[in-house]
CSV table of C-alpha atoms and ligand atoms in Angstrom, one decimal:
chain,number,residue,atom,x,y,z
A,20,UNK,CA,1.0,-24.1,-7.8
A,21,UNK,CA,2.0,-21.6,-10.6
A,22,UNK,CA,4.3,-18.8,-9.4
A,23,UNK,CA,3.6,-15.4,-10.8
A,24,UNK,CA,6.9,-13.8,-12.0
A,25,UNK,CA,6.3,-10.3,-13.4
A,26,UNK,CA,9.8,-9.6,-14.5
A,27,UNK,CA,10.9,-11.9,-17.3
A,28,UNK,CA,14.6,-11.3,-16.4
A,29,UNK,CA,14.0,-13.5,-13.3
A,30,UNK,CA,12.9,-16.5,-15.3
A,31,UNK,CA,16.4,-18.0,-15.7
A,32,UNK,CA,17.0,-17.4,-12.0
A,33,UNK,CA,13.8,-19.2,-11.2
A,34,UNK,CA,15.0,-22.2,-13.2
A,35,UNK,CA,18.4,-22.2,-11.6
A,36,UNK,CA,17.0,-22.0,-8.1
A,37,UNK,CA,14.6,-24.9,-8.7
A,38,UNK,CA,17.5,-26.9,-10.1
A,39,UNK,CA,19.7,-26.0,-7.2
A,40,UNK,CA,22.3,-24.3,-9.5
A,41,UNK,CA,24.7,-21.5,-8.5
A,42,UNK,CA,23.7,-18.0,-9.5
A,43,UNK,CA,26.2,-15.8,-11.5
A,44,UNK,CA,27.2,-12.1,-11.1
A,45,UNK,CA,24.6,-11.1,-13.8
A,46,UNK,CA,21.9,-13.1,-11.9
A,47,UNK,CA,22.9,-11.1,-8.9
A,48,UNK,CA,22.5,-7.8,-10.8
A,49,UNK,CA,19.0,-8.9,-12.0
A,50,UNK,CA,18.0,-9.6,-8.4
A,51,UNK,CA,19.0,-6.1,-7.4
A,52,UNK,CA,17.6,-4.4,-10.4
A,53,UNK,CA,14.1,-5.9,-10.4
A,54,UNK,CA,11.1,-4.3,-8.6
A,55,UNK,CA,9.5,-7.7,-8.4
A,56,UNK,CA,10.3,-8.1,-4.7
A,57,UNK,CA,7.7,-10.8,-4.2
A,58,UNK,CA,9.3,-13.1,-6.8
A,59,UNK,CA,12.8,-12.6,-5.3
A,60,UNK,CA,11.4,-13.2,-1.9
A,61,UNK,CA,9.5,-16.3,-3.0
A,62,UNK,CA,12.7,-17.8,-4.4
A,63,UNK,CA,14.8,-16.8,-1.3
A,64,UNK,CA,12.1,-18.3,0.9
A,65,UNK,CA,12.2,-21.5,-1.0
A,66,UNK,CA,16.0,-21.9,-0.5
A,67,UNK,CA,15.6,-20.9,3.2
A,68,UNK,CA,13.0,-23.5,3.8
A,69,UNK,CA,15.1,-26.2,2.0
A,70,UNK,CA,17.9,-25.4,4.4
A,71,UNK,CA,16.0,-24.8,7.7
A,72,UNK,CA,12.4,-25.8,7.2
A,73,UNK,CA,10.1,-23.7,9.4
A,74,UNK,CA,12.7,-22.9,12.0
A,75,UNK,CA,13.8,-19.3,12.9
A,76,UNK,CA,16.8,-19.1,15.2
A,77,UNK,CA,17.4,-16.6,18.0
A,78,UNK,CA,19.9,-16.4,20.9
A,79,UNK,CA,20.2,-14.9,24.3
A,80,UNK,CA,23.2,-12.6,24.0
A,81,UNK,CA,24.7,-9.4,25.4
A,82,UNK,CA,26.8,-6.9,23.5
A,83,UNK,CA,29.8,-5.4,25.2
A,84,UNK,CA,31.8,-2.4,23.7
A,85,UNK,CA,34.8,-1.9,25.9
A,86,UNK,CA,35.8,1.4,24.3
A,87,UNK,CA,34.5,3.8,21.6
A,88,UNK,CA,37.9,5.5,21.3
A,89,UNK,CA,39.1,4.8,17.7
A,90,UNK,CA,42.2,5.9,15.7
A,91,UNK,CA,40.2,5.6,12.5
A,92,UNK,CA,37.8,8.3,11.4
A,93,UNK,CA,35.4,6.4,9.2
A,94,UNK,CA,32.7,8.6,7.7
A,95,UNK,CA,30.1,5.8,8.1
A,96,UNK,CA,30.5,5.7,11.8
A,97,UNK,CA,28.9,7.7,14.6
A,98,UNK,CA,30.3,5.4,17.4
A,99,UNK,CA,34.1,6.1,17.2
A,100,UNK,CA,35.6,9.0,19.2
A,101,UNK,CA,39.0,10.5,19.1
A,102,UNK,CA,41.3,9.9,22.1
A,103,UNK,CA,41.0,13.5,23.2
A,104,UNK,CA,37.2,13.7,22.8
A,105,UNK,CA,35.6,14.1,26.2
A,106,UNK,CA,32.6,12.2,25.0
A,107,UNK,CA,34.7,9.0,24.5
A,108,UNK,CA,34.9,6.2,27.0
A,109,UNK,CA,37.2,3.4,27.8
A,110,UNK,CA,36.2,0.8,30.4
A,111,UNK,CA,38.7,-0.6,32.9
A,112,UNK,CA,39.0,-4.4,33.0
A,113,UNK,CA,36.8,-4.4,36.1
A,114,UNK,CA,34.2,-2.3,34.3
A,115,UNK,CA,34.1,-4.8,31.4
A,116,UNK,CA,33.6,-7.7,33.7
A,117,UNK,CA,30.9,-5.8,35.7
A,118,UNK,CA,29.1,-4.8,32.5
A,119,UNK,CA,29.1,-8.4,31.4
A,120,UNK,CA,27.4,-9.3,34.6
A,121,UNK,CA,24.7,-6.6,34.3
A,122,UNK,CA,21.4,-8.1,33.4
A,123,UNK,CA,23.2,-11.4,33.2
A,124,UNK,CA,21.3,-14.5,34.0
A,125,UNK,CA,21.7,-18.3,33.5
A,126,UNK,CA,20.2,-17.6,30.1
A,127,UNK,CA,23.0,-15.6,28.4
A,128,UNK,CA,25.0,-17.9,26.0
A,129,UNK,CA,27.0,-15.3,24.1
A,130,UNK,CA,28.9,-12.1,24.7
A,131,UNK,CA,29.4,-10.1,21.5
A,132,UNK,CA,32.4,-7.9,22.1
A,133,UNK,CA,33.6,-5.2,19.7
A,134,UNK,CA,35.1,-1.8,20.1
A,135,UNK,CA,37.1,1.1,18.6
A,136,UNK,CA,40.7,0.8,17.5
A,137,UNK,CA,42.2,2.2,20.7
A,138,UNK,CA,45.6,3.7,20.4
A,139,UNK,CA,46.8,2.4,23.8
A,140,UNK,CA,45.0,-0.8,24.8
A,141,UNK,CA,47.4,-3.6,24.2
A,142,UNK,CA,47.0,-7.2,23.1
A,143,UNK,CA,47.9,-8.2,26.7
A,144,UNK,CA,45.1,-6.0,28.1
A,145,UNK,CA,42.5,-7.7,25.7
A,146,UNK,CA,43.8,-11.2,26.6
A,147,UNK,CA,43.4,-10.4,30.3
A,148,UNK,CA,39.9,-9.1,29.6
A,149,UNK,CA,39.0,-12.4,27.9
A,150,UNK,CA,40.5,-14.5,30.6
A,151,UNK,CA,38.6,-12.6,33.2
A,152,UNK,CA,35.3,-13.1,31.3
A,153,UNK,CA,36.0,-16.8,31.0
A,154,UNK,CA,36.8,-17.1,34.6
A,155,UNK,CA,33.6,-15.4,35.7
A,156,UNK,CA,31.3,-16.7,32.9
A,157,UNK,CA,32.8,-20.0,31.8
A,158,UNK,CA,29.8,-21.2,30.0
A,159,UNK,CA,29.3,-18.1,27.8
A,160,UNK,CA,30.7,-18.1,24.2
A,161,UNK,CA,32.9,-15.2,23.5
A,162,UNK,CA,32.3,-13.9,20.0
A,163,UNK,CA,34.9,-11.1,19.9
A,164,UNK,CA,36.9,-8.8,17.7
A,165,UNK,CA,36.1,-8.0,14.0
A,166,UNK,CA,38.7,-8.7,11.3
A,167,UNK,CA,39.5,-5.0,11.5
A,168,UNK,CA,40.4,-5.1,15.2
A,169,UNK,CA,42.4,-8.3,14.7
A,170,UNK,CA,44.5,-6.7,11.9
A,171,UNK,CA,45.0,-3.5,14.0
A,172,UNK,CA,46.1,-5.5,17.1
A,173,UNK,CA,48.6,-7.4,14.9
A,174,UNK,CA,50.0,-4.1,13.5
A,175,UNK,CA,50.3,-2.5,17.0
A,176,UNK,CA,51.9,-5.7,18.5
A,177,UNK,CA,54.2,-6.2,15.5
A,178,UNK,CA,52.9,-9.7,15.2
A,179,UNK,CA,51.4,-11.7,12.4
A,180,UNK,CA,47.7,-12.0,12.2
A,181,UNK,CA,48.1,-15.7,12.9
A,182,UNK,CA,50.0,-15.0,16.1
A,183,UNK,CA,47.4,-12.5,17.3
A,184,UNK,CA,44.6,-14.9,16.6
A,185,UNK,CA,46.4,-17.7,18.5
A,186,UNK,CA,46.8,-15.4,21.5
A,187,UNK,CA,43.2,-14.3,21.4
A,188,UNK,CA,42.0,-17.9,21.0
A,189,UNK,CA,44.2,-19.1,23.9
A,190,UNK,CA,42.8,-16.3,26.1
A,191,UNK,CA,39.2,-17.3,25.4
A,192,UNK,CA,37.9,-16.1,22.0
A,193,UNK,CA,35.5,-18.8,20.7
A,194,UNK,CA,34.5,-17.1,17.3
A,195,UNK,CA,34.6,-13.8,15.6
A,196,UNK,CA,31.7,-11.4,14.7
A,197,UNK,CA,31.1,-10.3,11.1
A,198,UNK,CA,31.6,-6.5,11.4
A,199,UNK,CA,34.0,-4.2,9.6
A,200,UNK,CA,33.5,-5.7,6.2
A,201,UNK,CA,31.4,-2.7,5.0
A,202,UNK,CA,31.6,-2.9,1.2
A,203,UNK,CA,34.7,-4.3,-0.5
A,204,UNK,CA,34.7,-1.9,-3.4
A,205,UNK,CA,37.8,0.2,-3.1
A,206,UNK,CA,36.1,3.2,-4.8
A,207,UNK,CA,33.5,3.3,-2.0
A,208,UNK,CA,35.7,2.2,0.8
A,209,UNK,CA,38.0,5.2,0.1
A,210,UNK,CA,35.1,7.5,0.9
A,211,UNK,CA,33.3,5.7,3.8
A,212,UNK,CA,36.1,4.1,5.7
A,213,UNK,CA,39.5,5.1,4.2
A,214,UNK,CA,41.3,4.4,7.5
A,215,UNK,CA,40.3,0.8,7.6
A,216,UNK,CA,42.1,-2.3,6.2
A,217,UNK,CA,41.0,-2.9,2.6
A,218,UNK,CA,38.6,-5.6,1.4
A,219,UNK,CA,41.4,-8.0,0.5
A,220,UNK,CA,42.9,-7.7,3.9
A,221,UNK,CA,39.5,-8.2,5.6
A,222,UNK,CA,39.0,-11.4,3.5
A,223,UNK,CA,42.5,-12.6,4.2
A,224,UNK,CA,42.1,-12.1,7.9
A,225,UNK,CA,38.9,-14.2,7.7
A,226,UNK,CA,40.8,-16.9,5.8
A,227,UNK,CA,43.5,-17.0,8.5
A,228,UNK,CA,40.9,-17.2,11.3
A,229,UNK,CA,39.1,-20.0,9.6
A,230,UNK,CA,42.3,-21.9,9.0
A,231,UNK,CA,43.0,-21.8,12.7
A,232,UNK,CA,39.6,-23.4,13.3
A,233,UNK,CA,37.8,-20.2,14.4
A,234,UNK,CA,34.4,-19.7,12.8
A,235,UNK,CA,33.2,-16.2,12.0
A,236,UNK,CA,30.3,-14.3,10.7
A,237,UNK,CA,30.4,-11.8,7.8
A,238,UNK,CA,28.5,-8.7,6.9
A,239,UNK,CA,27.8,-6.1,4.2
A,240,UNK,CA,27.0,-2.5,4.8
A,241,UNK,CA,24.5,-1.2,2.2
A,242,UNK,CA,22.4,1.9,1.6
A,243,UNK,CA,25.2,4.5,1.3
A,244,UNK,CA,27.3,5.2,-1.8
A,245,UNK,CA,27.5,1.7,-3.2
A,246,UNK,CA,25.8,0.5,-6.4
A,247,UNK,CA,24.3,-2.8,-7.5
A,248,UNK,CA,27.6,-4.1,-8.9
A,249,UNK,CA,29.4,-3.3,-5.6
A,250,UNK,CA,26.9,-5.3,-3.6
A,251,UNK,CA,27.0,-8.3,-5.9
A,252,UNK,CA,30.8,-8.2,-6.0
A,253,UNK,CA,30.9,-8.1,-2.2
A,254,UNK,CA,28.6,-11.1,-1.9
A,255,UNK,CA,30.5,-13.1,-4.5
A,256,UNK,CA,33.9,-12.4,-2.8
A,257,UNK,CA,32.4,-13.7,0.5
A,258,UNK,CA,31.1,-16.8,-1.4
A,259,UNK,CA,34.6,-17.4,-2.8
A,260,UNK,CA,36.2,-17.4,0.6
A,261,UNK,CA,33.5,-19.7,1.9
A,262,UNK,CA,34.1,-22.2,-0.9
A,263,UNK,CA,37.7,-22.3,0.2
A,264,UNK,CA,37.4,-22.3,4.0
A,265,UNK,CA,33.8,-23.1,5.0
A,266,UNK,CA,34.3,-20.9,8.1
A,267,UNK,CA,31.5,-18.4,7.8
A,268,UNK,CA,28.4,-19.3,9.8
A,269,UNK,CA,26.1,-16.4,9.2
A,270,UNK,CA,25.8,-13.5,6.9
A,271,UNK,CA,24.2,-10.2,8.2
A,272,UNK,CA,23.3,-7.4,5.8
A,273,UNK,CA,23.6,-4.1,7.7
A,274,UNK,CA,21.6,-1.1,6.7
A,275,UNK,CA,23.5,2.2,6.9
A,276,UNK,CA,22.2,4.5,9.6
A,277,UNK,CA,23.4,8.1,8.6
A,278,UNK,CA,22.5,10.1,11.7
A,279,UNK,CA,25.5,11.8,13.5
A,280,UNK,CA,27.9,10.7,10.8
A,281,UNK,CA,29.6,12.9,8.2
A,282,UNK,CA,27.3,11.1,5.7
A,283,UNK,CA,24.1,12.2,7.3
A,284,UNK,CA,22.8,13.8,4.1
A,285,UNK,CA,22.2,10.3,2.8
A,286,UNK,CA,18.6,9.0,3.2
A,287,UNK,CA,17.9,6.0,5.4
A,288,UNK,CA,17.3,2.7,3.6
A,289,UNK,CA,13.7,1.6,2.9
A,290,UNK,CA,11.9,-1.6,4.0
A,291,UNK,CA,12.0,-2.6,0.3
A,292,UNK,CA,15.8,-2.4,0.2
A,293,UNK,CA,16.2,-4.2,3.5
A,294,UNK,CA,14.1,-7.1,2.3
A,295,UNK,CA,15.8,-7.2,-1.1
A,296,UNK,CA,19.2,-7.4,0.6
A,297,UNK,CA,18.1,-10.3,2.8
A,298,UNK,CA,16.6,-12.2,-0.2
A,299,UNK,CA,19.5,-11.5,-2.7
A,300,UNK,CA,22.0,-12.7,0.0
A,301,UNK,CA,20.1,-15.9,0.6
A,302,UNK,CA,20.1,-16.6,-3.2
A,303,UNK,CA,23.7,-15.7,-3.9
A,304,UNK,CA,25.3,-17.0,-0.8
A,305,UNK,CA,24.4,-20.7,-1.5
A,306,UNK,CA,27.3,-21.9,0.8
A,307,UNK,CA,26.7,-19.8,3.9
A,308,UNK,CA,24.3,-21.6,6.2
A,309,UNK,CA,22.5,-18.7,7.9
A,310,UNK,CA,21.1,-15.3,7.0
A,311,UNK,CA,20.4,-13.0,9.9
A,312,UNK,CA,17.8,-10.2,9.9
A,313,UNK,CA,19.4,-8.2,12.7
A,314,UNK,CA,16.3,-6.6,14.4
A,315,UNK,CA,18.3,-3.7,16.0
A,316,UNK,CA,19.3,-2.5,12.5
A,317,UNK,CA,16.1,-3.2,10.5
A,318,UNK,CA,13.5,-2.9,13.3
A,319,UNK,CA,11.7,-5.9,14.8
A,320,UNK,CA,8.8,-5.4,12.3
A,321,UNK,CA,11.0,-5.8,9.2
A,322,UNK,CA,13.2,-8.5,10.8
A,323,UNK,CA,10.0,-10.4,11.4
A,324,UNK,CA,8.8,-10.1,7.7
A,325,UNK,CA,12.4,-11.0,6.6
A,326,UNK,CA,11.7,-14.5,8.1
A,327,UNK,CA,9.6,-15.0,5.0
A,328,UNK,CA,12.1,-13.4,2.6
A,329,UNK,CA,15.2,-15.6,3.1
A,330,UNK,CA,16.3,-15.0,6.7
A,331,UNK,CA,16.3,-17.8,9.2
A,332,UNK,CA,17.7,-15.8,12.2
A,333,UNK,CA,16.6,-12.7,14.0
A,334,UNK,CA,19.7,-12.2,16.4
A,335,UNK,CA,19.1,-12.0,20.1
A,336,UNK,CA,18.3,-10.1,23.2
A,337,UNK,CA,21.4,-7.8,22.8
A,338,UNK,CA,20.7,-5.9,26.1
A,339,UNK,CA,22.7,-2.8,25.3
A,340,UNK,CA,23.6,-1.5,21.8
A,341,UNK,CA,25.7,1.5,21.0
A,342,UNK,CA,26.9,1.4,17.4
A,343,UNK,CA,23.5,1.8,15.8
A,344,UNK,CA,22.0,3.9,18.5
A,345,UNK,CA,24.8,6.5,18.2
A,346,UNK,CA,23.8,6.6,14.5
A,347,UNK,CA,20.2,7.3,15.2
A,348,UNK,CA,18.6,3.9,15.5
A,349,UNK,CA,15.1,4.3,17.1
A,350,UNK,CA,14.7,0.6,18.0
A,351,UNK,CA,15.0,-0.3,21.7
A,352,UNK,CA,18.3,-1.5,23.1
A,353,UNK,CA,17.1,-4.9,24.0
A,354,UNK,CA,14.3,-7.4,23.4
A,355,UNK,CA,13.1,-9.8,26.0
A,356,UNK,CA,13.1,-13.5,25.1
A,357,UNK,CA,9.3,-13.6,25.2
A,358,UNK,CA,9.1,-10.8,22.6
A,359,UNK,CA,11.5,-12.6,20.3
A,360,UNK,CA,9.4,-15.7,20.6
A,361,UNK,CA,6.3,-13.7,19.8
A,362,UNK,CA,7.7,-12.1,16.7
A,363,UNK,CA,8.9,-15.4,15.4
A,364,UNK,CA,5.7,-17.3,16.2
A,365,UNK,CA,3.5,-14.5,14.7
A,366,UNK,CA,5.5,-15.0,11.4
A,367,UNK,CA,4.3,-18.6,11.5
A,368,UNK,CA,7.8,-19.8,12.2
A,369,UNK,CA,9.0,-22.2,14.9
A,370,UNK,CA,11.5,-20.5,17.3
A,371,UNK,CA,14.6,-22.4,18.2
A,372,UNK,CA,17.0,-20.9,20.7
A,373,UNK,CA,20.5,-21.5,19.5
A,374,UNK,CA,24.0,-21.0,20.8
A,375,UNK,CA,26.5,-19.0,18.7
A,376,UNK,CA,27.3,-22.1,16.5
A,377,UNK,CA,23.6,-22.9,16.1
A,378,UNK,CA,23.4,-25.8,18.5
A,379,UNK,CA,19.9,-25.8,20.0
A,380,UNK,CA,19.9,-24.6,23.6
A,381,UNK,CA,18.0,-26.9,25.9
A,382,UNK,CA,16.3,-25.2,28.9
A,383,UNK,CA,14.5,-26.6,31.8
A,384,UNK,CA,11.4,-24.9,33.1
A,385,UNK,CA,13.3,-23.6,36.1
A,386,UNK,CA,15.7,-21.5,33.9
A,387,UNK,CA,12.8,-19.7,32.2
A,388,UNK,CA,12.0,-17.8,35.4
A,389,UNK,CA,15.4,-16.2,35.4
A,390,UNK,CA,15.6,-15.2,31.7
A,391,UNK,CA,16.4,-11.6,30.8
B,426,LIG,O1,31.3,-3.1,12.0
B,426,LIG,C1,29.0,1.1,11.9
B,426,LIG,C2,28.5,-1.3,11.0
B,426,LIG,C3,29.0,-3.0,12.4
B,426,LIG,C4,27.3,2.1,11.2
B,426,LIG,O2,28.5,-11.0,13.8
B,426,LIG,C5,27.2,0.8,10.9
B,426,LIG,O3,26.6,-11.7,14.7
B,426,LIG,C6,25.2,1.2,9.9
B,426,LIG,O4,28.9,-6.1,12.8
B,426,LIG,N1,25.2,2.5,10.2
B,426,LIG,C7,28.7,-3.5,13.8
B,426,LIG,N2,26.1,0.3,10.3
B,426,LIG,C8,27.5,-4.5,13.8
B,426,LIG,C9,27.9,-5.9,13.4
B,426,LIG,C10,27.1,-7.0,13.8
B,426,LIG,C11,25.8,-6.8,14.3
B,426,LIG,C12,25.0,-7.9,14.8
B,426,LIG,C13,25.5,-9.2,14.7
B,426,LIG,C14,26.8,-9.4,14.2
B,426,LIG,C15,27.3,-10.8,14.2
B,426,LIG,C16,27.6,-8.3,13.8
B,426,LIG,O5,28.0,-2.0,12.1
B,426,LIG,C17,30.3,-2.3,12.2
B,426,LIG,C18,30.0,-1.6,10.9
B,426,LIG,O6,30.1,-2.5,9.8
B,426,LIG,N3,28.3,0.2,11.3
B,426,LIG,N4,28.4,2.3,11.9
B,426,LIG,C19,26.3,3.0,10.8
B,426,LIG,N5,26.3,4.3,11.1
């Protein structure tokens, strides 16, 4: 069937995608600069179906944020609070374990644990938290600590990144989430998150984690001050690390939510930009297996359409989300398993429940009755 490509700049990309060839920096720019979203989406969908056929993955997970107290003051963030801010919170160990159990059922396969850079919580405290979770929920995968948190813990404990990752892994960390990458461009990073590790350090921390055998995700925050070049540069730097380590499992483009941040004058991203970022990522990141359309961030409606624009994952039940809701997200805090199934099926995809590392989860009929 002939494919209609309105923008002639996409023709070489079309040829490369059909031949299975790697796209260049300039190809990436052309993907971002064209308005021919359907052509970009068509190509991304082609690659996505080559890799995953008709399947869309989801999981049954729970987010836990032990503290929102943070020494950094990133302009992009509405979640972090200063230690003296009465609105801030820090859970006790018992509260973390109790929170993990709230809404817990046989169905939860992953705890996604991230928090602020707390000035006083120690590496020992976090290790005890992890051991306590493993003791109480031995079958649940712990996807915990962004590269930024790992680097901060290393600095505070005066240990190497490698030593900290060893300790966290021994205490129960099974893999790392993809947050904190933001955008690697130093020009933009200086404005939106100048207190954070720089892009090179984020990538180096990921390399070390992968070397130790820990898989991780990766992300890119878009829709703030970055330009097309910054986005392509970010994706290609992730692609380079993946060529070297093979440790990234999933890429998640994250749309900037400006409410309650010092950057609240910036307009929210559009559905067009959200789909473009999914599709461009699928085409440029030829070595990262999965592209996730995180429904909390892009709304269930756009996340569903994204399943035909390059994404093969929609994330999970989540249960309780703070980072995006503090920044004005209007999506609900959790989706039931049945609703995820419905969204995926109505997009004409076959839902497959996965664990964090994308192994299919087998469930007996009996467990369906206790699902969150
Ligand atoms: O690290 C913070 C970003 C991330 C805002 O690995 C913001 O499976 C938009 O990383 N507007 C947290 N974004 C979310 C995240 C994530 C989510 C789902 C799955 C996975 C995974 C990872 O959100 C932060 C930061 O990059 N963020 N503030 C904001 N106002």
